[in-house]
Amino acid sequence: MRKELVLMLLIGSSLFAATGVEHGTDIVPRTVNFLIFVAILYYLAAEPVKNFFKNRSGAIAAKLEEVQVKLKSAKEEKEKAQAQLEKAKEFAKEIEQVTQKEIEILVKQIKEQGAQELETLEKTFNENIELERRKRIRAITKEVLEELFEDKELSLDKSKFVQMIVKKVA
């Protein structure tokens, strides 16, 4: 059918172009030839052009759909990442609070241990001072008694003896 239509259009155009009458202008045959050319061009090129644009539209729609799917998945991933970030921030706050509490507990324990050690050291120091004081008193008493026993010429009464001991102790 296409061949017949094309053949008729070619024959018809040649008939109009082959007229022997000359009028002053050839605008009508040229217009007819142009319209026939456009019709043939439309007949031959319309379907491929329509298919091309149809395919092009389909490709663009497919690309758009693909981009929308990617955009949707990117938004979902972003939301997941935001949720994870919020969880991580909350977890960090919890860790910070626990750490602060642990620090407070450790500081309190260290202070208590330090106070206990200081108390123990003071008690030991006081006991050592008392022990040294007793040793010193014993040594002085022993020294005084040895002096008295060595010196037999001295005859002491109790009051002088006590005064000597007090002088040595002081």
PDB file of C-alpha atoms in Angstrom:
ATOM      1  CA  MET A   1       0.000   0.000   0.000  1.00  0.00           C
ATOM      2  CA  ARG A   2       2.858   2.331   0.753  1.00  0.00           C
ATOM      3  CA  LYS A   3       4.355   1.754  -2.654  1.00  0.00           C
ATOM      4  CA  GLU A   4       1.097   2.532  -4.387  1.00  0.00           C
ATOM      5  CA  LEU A   5       0.648   5.758  -2.470  1.00  0.00           C
ATOM      6  CA  VAL A   6       4.175   6.868  -3.183  1.00  0.00           C
ATOM      7  CA  LEU A   7       3.771   5.985  -6.868  1.00  0.00           C
ATOM      8  CA  MET A   8       0.532   7.967  -7.136  1.00  0.00           C
ATOM      9  CA  LEU A   9       2.076  10.982  -5.492  1.00  0.00           C
ATOM     10  CA  LEU A  10       5.054  10.897  -7.840  1.00  0.00           C
ATOM     11  CA  ILE A  11       2.867  10.570 -10.915  1.00  0.00           C
ATOM     12  CA  GLY A  12       0.549  13.313  -9.732  1.00  0.00           C
ATOM     13  CA  SER A  13       3.427  15.671  -9.125  1.00  0.00           C
ATOM     14  CA  SER A  14       4.855  15.044 -12.534  1.00  0.00           C
ATOM     15  CA  LEU A  15       1.474  15.779 -14.161  1.00  0.00           C
ATOM     16  CA  PHE A  16       1.225  19.138 -12.463  1.00  0.00           C
ATOM     17  CA  ALA A  17       4.800  19.973 -13.291  1.00  0.00           C
ATOM     18  CA  ALA A  18       4.434  18.940 -16.947  1.00  0.00           C
ATOM     19  CA  THR A  19       1.736  21.404 -17.966  1.00  0.00           C
ATOM     20  CA  GLY A  20       2.611  23.291 -21.098  1.00  0.00           C
ATOM     21  CA  VAL A  21       0.753  26.451 -20.265  1.00  0.00           C
ATOM     22  CA  GLU A  22       2.849  29.266 -18.955  1.00  0.00           C
ATOM     23  CA  HIS A  23       1.121  31.697 -16.699  1.00  0.00           C
ATOM     24  CA  GLY A  24       3.406  34.283 -15.256  1.00  0.00           C
ATOM     25  CA  THR A  25       4.385  32.481 -12.101  1.00  0.00           C
ATOM     26  CA  ASP A  26       4.864  28.882 -11.184  1.00  0.00           C
ATOM     27  CA  ILE A  27       3.774  29.245  -7.562  1.00  0.00           C
ATOM     28  CA  VAL A  28       0.908  26.771  -7.727  1.00  0.00           C
ATOM     29  CA  PRO A  29       2.945  23.838  -9.118  1.00  0.00           C
ATOM     30  CA  ARG A  30       5.761  24.579  -6.678  1.00  0.00           C
ATOM     31  CA  THR A  31       3.323  24.671  -3.768  1.00  0.00           C
ATOM     32  CA  VAL A  32       1.738  21.415  -4.900  1.00  0.00           C
ATOM     33  CA  ASN A  33       5.174  19.838  -5.272  1.00  0.00           C
ATOM     34  CA  PHE A  34       6.127  21.078  -1.806  1.00  0.00           C
ATOM     35  CA  LEU A  35       2.917  19.685  -0.286  1.00  0.00           C
ATOM     36  CA  ILE A  36       3.510  16.340  -2.007  1.00  0.00           C
ATOM     37  CA  PHE A  37       7.075  16.327  -0.736  1.00  0.00           C
ATOM     38  CA  VAL A  38       5.883  17.076   2.780  1.00  0.00           C
ATOM     39  CA  ALA A  39       3.240  14.327   2.540  1.00  0.00           C
ATOM     40  CA  ILE A  40       5.825  11.798   1.350  1.00  0.00           C
ATOM     41  CA  LEU A  41       8.230  12.900   4.017  1.00  0.00           C
ATOM     42  CA  TYR A  42       5.481  12.614   6.623  1.00  0.00           C
ATOM     43  CA  TYR A  43       4.458   9.201   5.286  1.00  0.00           C
ATOM     44  CA  LEU A  44       8.007   7.867   5.354  1.00  0.00           C
ATOM     45  CA  ALA A  45       9.381   9.588   8.453  1.00  0.00           C
ATOM     46  CA  ALA A  46       6.345   9.936  10.754  1.00  0.00           C
ATOM     47  CA  GLU A  47       6.447   6.452  12.307  1.00  0.00           C
ATOM     48  CA  PRO A  48      10.220   6.393  12.931  1.00  0.00           C
ATOM     49  CA  VAL A  49      10.086   9.887  14.424  1.00  0.00           C
ATOM     50  CA  LYS A  50       7.103   8.943  16.595  1.00  0.00           C
ATOM     51  CA  ASN A  51       8.874   5.765  17.710  1.00  0.00           C
ATOM     52  CA  PHE A  52      12.050   7.696  18.403  1.00  0.00           C
ATOM     53  CA  PHE A  53      10.272  10.210  20.621  1.00  0.00           C
ATOM     54  CA  LYS A  54       8.166   7.475  22.236  1.00  0.00           C
ATOM     55  CA  ASN A  55      11.300   5.495  23.042  1.00  0.00           C
ATOM     56  CA  ARG A  56      13.033   8.648  24.193  1.00  0.00           C
ATOM     57  CA  SER A  57      10.094   9.450  26.502  1.00  0.00           C
ATOM     58  CA  GLY A  58      10.151   5.904  27.844  1.00  0.00           C
ATOM     59  CA  ALA A  59      13.916   6.094  28.465  1.00  0.00           C
ATOM     60  CA  ILE A  60      13.545   9.430  30.226  1.00  0.00           C
ATOM     61  CA  ALA A  61      10.665   8.072  32.329  1.00  0.00           C
ATOM     62  CA  ALA A  62      12.741   4.999  33.226  1.00  0.00           C
ATOM     63  CA  LYS A  63      15.704   7.186  34.189  1.00  0.00           C
ATOM     64  CA  LEU A  64      13.408   9.423  36.234  1.00  0.00           C
ATOM     65  CA  GLU A  65      11.938   6.398  38.004  1.00  0.00           C
ATOM     66  CA  GLU A  66      15.437   5.074  38.692  1.00  0.00           C
ATOM     67  CA  VAL A  67      16.525   8.440  40.081  1.00  0.00           C
ATOM     68  CA  GLN A  68      13.407   8.605  42.265  1.00  0.00           C
ATOM     69  CA  VAL A  69      14.095   5.112  43.630  1.00  0.00           C
ATOM     70  CA  LYS A  70      17.686   6.126  44.378  1.00  0.00           C
ATOM     71  CA  LEU A  71      16.480   9.346  46.001  1.00  0.00           C
ATOM     72  CA  LYS A  72      13.996   7.439  48.126  1.00  0.00           C
ATOM     73  CA  SER A  73      16.641   4.930  49.230  1.00  0.00           C
ATOM     74  CA  ALA A  74      19.072   7.777  49.959  1.00  0.00           C
ATOM     75  CA  LYS A  75      16.428   9.490  52.098  1.00  0.00           C
ATOM     76  CA  GLU A  76      15.778   6.232  53.970  1.00  0.00           C
ATOM     77  CA  GLU A  77      19.499   5.752  54.549  1.00  0.00           C
ATOM     78  CA  LYS A  78      19.774   9.350  55.718  1.00  0.00           C
ATOM     79  CA  GLU A  79      16.928   8.799  58.184  1.00  0.00           C
ATOM     80  CA  LYS A  80      18.568   5.608  59.422  1.00  0.00           C
ATOM     81  CA  ALA A  81      21.873   7.433  59.800  1.00  0.00           C
ATOM     82  CA  GLN A  82      20.126  10.260  61.684  1.00  0.00           C
ATOM     83  CA  ALA A  83      18.474   7.719  63.986  1.00  0.00           C
ATOM     84  CA  GLN A  84      21.822   6.021  64.591  1.00  0.00           C
ATOM     85  CA  LEU A  85      23.411   9.401  65.239  1.00  0.00           C
ATOM     86  CA  GLU A  86      20.733  10.241  67.807  1.00  0.00           C
ATOM     87  CA  LYS A  87      21.217   6.854  69.471  1.00  0.00           C
ATOM     88  CA  ALA A  88      24.963   7.410  69.521  1.00  0.00           C
ATOM     89  CA  LYS A  89      24.498  10.868  71.079  1.00  0.00           C
ATOM     90  CA  GLU A  90      22.203   9.423  73.753  1.00  0.00           C
ATOM     91  CA  PHE A  91      24.665   6.613  74.409  1.00  0.00           C
ATOM     92  CA  ALA A  92      27.511   9.133  74.693  1.00  0.00           C
ATOM     93  CA  LYS A  93      25.473  11.162  77.206  1.00  0.00           C
ATOM     94  CA  GLU A  94      24.771   8.010  79.218  1.00  0.00           C
ATOM     95  CA  ILE A  95      28.453   7.091  79.176  1.00  0.00           C
ATOM     96  CA  GLU A  96      29.358  10.618  80.269  1.00  0.00           C
ATOM     97  CA  GLN A  97      26.870  10.482  83.157  1.00  0.00           C
ATOM     98  CA  VAL A  98      28.089   7.048  84.252  1.00  0.00           C
ATOM     99  CA  THR A  99      31.675   8.237  84.023  1.00  0.00           C
ATOM    100  CA  GLN A 100      30.891  11.318  86.141  1.00  0.00           C
ATOM    101  CA  LYS A 101      29.236   9.133  88.773  1.00  0.00           C
ATOM    102  CA  GLU A 102      32.189   6.742  88.761  1.00  0.00           C
ATOM    103  CA  ILE A 103      34.590   9.664  89.117  1.00  0.00           C
ATOM    104  CA  GLU A 104      32.615  11.008  92.064  1.00  0.00           C
ATOM    105  CA  ILE A 105      32.595   7.572  93.702  1.00  0.00           C
ATOM    106  CA  LEU A 106      36.320   7.096  93.123  1.00  0.00           C
ATOM    107  CA  VAL A 107      37.128  10.571  94.447  1.00  0.00           C
ATOM    108  CA  LYS A 108      35.042   9.866  97.539  1.00  0.00           C
ATOM    109  CA  GLN A 109      36.748   6.503  98.067  1.00  0.00           C
ATOM    110  CA  ILE A 110      40.207   8.008  97.589  1.00  0.00           C
ATOM    111  CA  LYS A 111      39.398  10.794 100.068  1.00  0.00           C
ATOM    112  CA  GLU A 112      38.136   8.240 102.583  1.00  0.00           C
ATOM    113  CA  GLN A 113      41.218   6.071 102.105  1.00  0.00           C
ATOM    114  CA  GLY A 114      43.467   9.119 102.432  1.00  0.00           C
ATOM    115  CA  ALA A 115      41.678  10.184 105.609  1.00  0.00           C
ATOM    116  CA  GLN A 116      41.984   6.664 107.023  1.00  0.00           C
ATOM    117  CA  GLU A 117      45.673   6.479 106.125  1.00  0.00           C
ATOM    118  CA  LEU A 118      46.268   9.909 107.642  1.00  0.00           C
ATOM    119  CA  GLU A 119      44.440   8.864 110.779  1.00  0.00           C
ATOM    120  CA  THR A 120      46.466   5.652 110.961  1.00  0.00           C
ATOM    121  CA  LEU A 121      49.714   7.573 110.429  1.00  0.00           C
ATOM    122  CA  GLU A 122      48.807  10.091 113.136  1.00  0.00           C
ATOM    123  CA  LYS A 123      47.924   7.283 115.532  1.00  0.00           C
ATOM    124  CA  THR A 124      51.165   5.459 114.748  1.00  0.00           C
ATOM    125  CA  PHE A 125      53.115   8.691 115.115  1.00  0.00           C
ATOM    126  CA  ASN A 126      51.525   9.420 118.505  1.00  0.00           C
ATOM    127  CA  GLU A 127      52.173   5.844 119.639  1.00  0.00           C
ATOM    128  CA  ASN A 128      55.802   6.110 118.522  1.00  0.00           C
ATOM    129  CA  ILE A 129      56.174   9.424 120.361  1.00  0.00           C
ATOM    130  CA  GLU A 130      54.695   7.855 123.501  1.00  0.00           C
ATOM    131  CA  LEU A 131      56.971   4.834 123.127  1.00  0.00           C
ATOM    132  CA  GLU A 132      60.041   7.040 122.677  1.00  0.00           C
ATOM    133  CA  ARG A 133      58.996   9.139 125.665  1.00  0.00           C
ATOM    134  CA  ARG A 134      58.708   6.006 127.816  1.00  0.00           C
ATOM    135  CA  LYS A 135      62.071   4.735 126.574  1.00  0.00           C
ATOM    136  CA  ARG A 136      63.613   8.066 127.414  1.00  0.00           C
ATOM    137  CA  ILE A 137      62.074   8.051 130.905  1.00  0.00           C
ATOM    138  CA  ARG A 138      63.348   4.526 131.505  1.00  0.00           C
ATOM    139  CA  ALA A 139      66.799   5.430 130.248  1.00  0.00           C
ATOM    140  CA  ILE A 140      66.947   8.528 132.447  1.00  0.00           C
ATOM    141  CA  THR A 141      65.634   6.608 135.437  1.00  0.00           C
ATOM    142  CA  LYS A 142      68.184   3.897 134.856  1.00  0.00           C
ATOM    143  CA  GLU A 143      70.978   6.458 134.503  1.00  0.00           C
ATOM    144  CA  VAL A 144      69.974   8.238 137.714  1.00  0.00           C
ATOM    145  CA  LEU A 145      69.729   5.009 139.618  1.00  0.00           C
ATOM    146  CA  GLU A 146      73.096   3.842 138.369  1.00  0.00           C
ATOM    147  CA  GLU A 147      74.653   7.133 139.460  1.00  0.00           C
ATOM    148  CA  LEU A 148      73.133   6.757 142.884  1.00  0.00           C
ATOM    149  CA  PHE A 149      74.234   3.212 143.326  1.00  0.00           C
ATOM    150  CA  GLU A 150      77.767   3.970 142.183  1.00  0.00           C
ATOM    151  CA  ASP A 151      78.182   6.879 144.467  1.00  0.00           C
ATOM    152  CA  LYS A 152      77.936   5.400 147.928  1.00  0.00           C
ATOM    153  CA  GLU A 153      79.223   8.416 149.634  1.00  0.00           C
ATOM    154  CA  LEU A 154      76.058  10.187 148.916  1.00  0.00           C
ATOM    155  CA  SER A 155      73.305   9.601 151.191  1.00  0.00           C
ATOM    156  CA  LEU A 156      70.153  10.959 149.787  1.00  0.00           C
ATOM    157  CA  ASP A 157      66.860  11.418 151.275  1.00  0.00           C
ATOM    158  CA  LYS A 158      63.699  10.888 149.350  1.00  0.00           C
ATOM    159  CA  SER A 159      63.041  14.530 148.478  1.00  0.00           C
ATOM    160  CA  LYS A 160      66.490  15.000 146.892  1.00  0.00           C
ATOM    161  CA  PHE A 161      66.102  11.763 144.998  1.00  0.00           C
ATOM    162  CA  VAL A 162      62.774  12.869 143.530  1.00  0.00           C
ATOM    163  CA  GLN A 163      64.208  16.271 142.574  1.00  0.00           C
ATOM    164  CA  MET A 164      67.090  14.652 140.710  1.00  0.00           C
ATOM    165  CA  ILE A 165      64.756  12.421 138.787  1.00  0.00           C
ATOM    166  CA  VAL A 166      62.506  15.360 137.902  1.00  0.00           C
ATOM    167  CA  LYS A 167      65.531  17.373 136.656  1.00  0.00           C
ATOM    168  CA  LYS A 168      66.706  14.496 134.444  1.00  0.00           C
ATOM    169  CA  VAL A 169      63.245  13.821 133.070  1.00  0.00           C
ATOM    170  CA  ALA A 170      62.546  17.473 132.328  1.00  0.00           C
TER     171      ALA A 170
END
